[in-house]
Tab-separated table of C-alpha atoms in Angstrom:
chain	number	residue	atom	x	y	z
P	1	MET	CA	7.516	12.118	3.147
P	2	LYS	CA	4.774	12.968	5.625
P	3	ILE	CA	2.101	10.797	7.287
P	4	GLN	CA	-0.898	12.156	9.194
P	5	MET	CA	-2.498	9.978	11.911
P	6	LEU	CA	-5.150	10.726	14.551
P	7	ILE	CA	-7.116	8.026	16.415
P	8	PRO	CA	-9.745	7.950	19.177
P	9	ALA	CA	-8.081	6.949	22.446
P	10	SER	CA	-10.447	4.311	23.839
P	11	LEU	CA	-7.543	1.847	24.079
P	12	THR	CA	-9.454	-1.027	22.518
P	13	ALA	CA	-8.662	-3.075	19.451
P	14	ALA	CA	-11.916	-1.901	17.872
P	15	VAL	CA	-10.742	1.714	17.970
P	16	LEU	CA	-7.572	0.704	16.165
P	17	ALA	CA	-9.395	-1.086	13.344
P	18	SER	CA	-9.019	1.126	10.260
P	19	PHE	CA	-7.040	4.101	9.077
P	20	ALA	CA	-6.668	6.810	6.484
P	21	PHE	CA	-3.514	8.814	6.301
P	22	ALA	CA	-1.718	11.367	4.198
P	23	GLN	CA	1.956	11.464	3.391
P	24	THR	CA	4.059	14.220	1.956
P	25	GLY	CA	7.615	14.153	0.651
P	26	ALA	CA	9.922	12.948	-2.058
P	27	PRO	CA	11.342	9.469	-1.371
P	28	ALA	CA	14.422	10.127	-3.499
P	29	GLN	CA	15.442	12.969	-1.163
P	30	PRO	CA	15.761	12.044	2.512
P	31	GLN	CA	15.260	15.675	3.587
P	32	PRO	CA	12.430	17.074	1.448
P	33	ASN	CA	11.903	20.810	1.262
P	34	LYS	CA	8.875	22.931	0.397
P	35	GLU	CA	9.905	23.217	-3.262
P	36	ASN	CA	9.851	19.445	-3.896
P	37	ALA	CA	7.137	18.340	-1.413
P	38	LEU	CA	4.504	15.988	-2.829
P	39	THR	CA	1.163	15.360	-1.126
P	40	GLN	CA	-0.331	11.869	-1.346
P	41	HIS	CA	-3.166	10.020	0.358
P	42	ALA	CA	-3.140	6.315	1.126
P	43	ARG	CA	-5.861	4.112	2.574
P	44	GLY	CA	-6.084	0.708	4.137
P	45	THR	CA	-6.899	-1.289	7.230
P	46	PHE	CA	-4.945	-2.949	9.978
P	47	ASP	CA	-5.357	-5.699	12.540
P	48	VAL	CA	-4.027	-5.064	16.033
P	49	LYS	CA	-3.116	-7.337	18.919
P	50	LEU	CA	-2.803	-5.725	22.369
P	51	THR	CA	-1.155	-7.896	25.020
P	52	PRO	CA	-1.259	-6.785	28.681
P	53	GLN	CA	2.182	-6.639	30.298
P	54	PRO	CA	3.036	-6.805	34.010
P	55	SER	CA	2.993	-3.434	35.755
P	56	GLU	CA	6.229	-2.422	37.446
P	57	ASP	CA	4.384	-0.129	39.878
P	58	LYS	CA	2.097	-2.200	42.114
P	59	GLU	CA	0.973	1.014	43.887
P	60	GLN	CA	-0.550	2.398	40.647
P	61	PRO	CA	-2.964	-0.328	39.455
P	62	THR	CA	-4.713	2.135	37.111
P	63	LEU	CA	-1.548	2.433	34.990
P	64	ALA	CA	-1.659	-0.366	32.389
P	65	ARG	CA	1.138	-1.459	30.048
P	66	PHE	CA	0.628	-3.292	26.739
P	67	SER	CA	2.725	-4.643	23.894
P	68	LEU	CA	1.148	-4.042	20.503
P	69	GLU	CA	1.496	-5.720	17.142
P	70	LYS	CA	-0.212	-4.599	13.927
P	71	GLN	CA	-0.579	-5.972	10.413
P	72	PHE	CA	-1.263	-3.272	7.792
P	73	HIS	CA	-3.184	-3.920	4.560
P	74	GLY	CA	-3.719	-1.551	1.624
P	75	ASP	CA	-1.419	1.244	0.517
P	76	LEU	CA	0.679	0.436	3.591
P	77	GLU	CA	1.608	-3.262	3.603
P	78	GLY	CA	3.641	-4.351	6.576
P	79	SER	CA	3.718	-4.805	10.310
P	80	SER	CA	4.609	-2.961	13.472
P	81	LYS	CA	5.593	-3.665	17.057
P	82	GLY	CA	5.397	-1.268	19.952
P	83	GLU	CA	4.576	-0.525	23.561
P	84	MET	CA	1.742	1.427	25.152
P	85	LEU	CA	0.969	2.874	28.598
P	86	SER	CA	-2.608	3.803	29.523
P	87	THR	CA	-4.749	4.971	32.397
P	88	GLY	CA	-8.430	5.721	32.735
P	89	ASN	CA	-11.572	5.742	34.852
P	90	PRO	CA	-15.089	4.268	34.587
P	91	GLN	CA	-16.527	7.689	33.643
P	92	GLY	CA	-14.989	7.465	30.165
P	93	SER	CA	-11.865	9.568	30.706
P	94	GLY	CA	-8.249	8.519	30.394
P	95	GLY	CA	-5.118	8.721	28.314
P	96	TYR	CA	-2.419	6.742	26.609
P	97	VAL	CA	1.010	7.080	25.064
P	98	ALA	CA	2.694	4.596	22.736
P	99	MET	CA	5.678	4.143	20.469
P	100	GLU	CA	5.781	1.707	17.552
P	101	ARG	CA	8.166	0.783	14.719
P	102	VAL	CA	6.440	0.177	11.356
P	103	THR	CA	8.227	-1.906	8.716
P	104	GLY	CA	6.876	-2.459	5.220
P	105	THR	CA	5.976	-0.819	1.934
P	106	LEU	CA	4.113	2.501	1.810
P	107	SER	CA	2.725	3.370	-1.632
P	108	GLY	CA	5.466	1.288	-3.260
P	109	HIS	CA	8.321	2.631	-1.071
P	110	SER	CA	9.941	0.175	1.341
P	111	GLY	CA	11.553	0.890	4.683
P	112	SER	CA	10.560	1.562	8.256
P	113	PHE	CA	9.588	4.469	10.494
P	114	ALA	CA	8.514	5.100	14.091
P	115	LEU	CA	5.152	6.428	15.275
P	116	GLN	CA	4.565	8.317	18.527
P	117	HIS	CA	1.015	8.208	19.972
P	118	SER	CA	-0.547	10.600	22.504
P	119	GLY	CA	-4.253	10.280	23.229
P	120	THR	CA	-6.842	11.396	25.736
P	121	MET	CA	-10.503	10.635	26.275
P	122	ASN	CA	-12.468	13.315	28.148
P	123	HIS	CA	-15.860	11.871	29.205
P	124	GLY	CA	-16.065	9.909	25.962
P	125	VAL	CA	-14.667	12.655	23.693
P	126	PRO	CA	-11.415	11.458	22.079
P	127	GLN	CA	-8.374	13.506	21.119
P	128	LEU	CA	-5.419	11.673	19.629
P	129	THR	CA	-2.269	12.594	17.794
P	130	ILE	CA	0.001	10.017	16.197
P	131	THR	CA	3.119	11.503	14.656
P	132	VAL	CA	5.963	10.075	12.589
P	133	VAL	CA	9.070	10.478	14.740
P	134	PRO	CA	11.346	12.947	12.891
P	135	GLY	CA	14.376	11.260	11.329
P	136	SER	CA	13.045	7.740	11.987
P	137	GLY	CA	12.461	6.784	8.325
P	138	THR	CA	14.803	4.240	6.746
P	139	GLY	CA	15.328	2.949	3.203
P	140	GLN	CA	12.980	4.542	0.678
P	141	LEU	CA	11.000	6.037	3.578
P	142	ALA	CA	13.918	8.200	4.733
P	143	GLY	CA	12.652	11.739	5.253
P	144	LEU	CA	9.104	10.597	6.075
P	145	SER	CA	7.343	13.039	8.406
P	146	GLY	CA	3.902	14.098	9.507
P	147	ASN	CA	0.800	12.625	11.145
P	148	PHE	CA	-1.391	9.532	10.762
P	149	THR	CA	-5.195	9.916	10.789
P	150	LEU	CA	-7.536	7.095	11.825
P	151	THR	CA	-11.123	7.026	10.568
P	152	MET	CA	-13.840	4.904	12.193
P	153	LYS	CA	-16.823	3.778	10.086
P	154	ASP	CA	-19.591	1.401	11.206
P	155	GLY	CA	-17.663	0.487	14.355
P	156	LYS	CA	-14.537	-0.432	12.406
């Protein structure tokens, strides 16, 4: 399977408020190939809780660490836990990286998978890639691959 995810990297809960993603693959075959690939789209929302964590490097106060927890609703029902590192400046530029483990049911298929985030904000212009970690799918989500795309509408 494949998931596509891209989110603006403002590092706020509001930016992480809703998503739309695509998945490709055949859940019955953990290693799908081009001949049996199936493209699907799923939609939903999620709630996120970012909790600041103590920084290990007192000399770099602009490097922030967070734990994150999400609850997914819609075609993806489940939760995730992860960690995030971020840095930025008052001029609207910065970046973040994060890893999270999602557990739940995606379009009727249960299991878990990991997501890897990499985002930048260049003077208010976001660029973000969130990718399913290859080989991280378990259960009926074995073989899941791809990206996750986040869509913001009306500030959500």
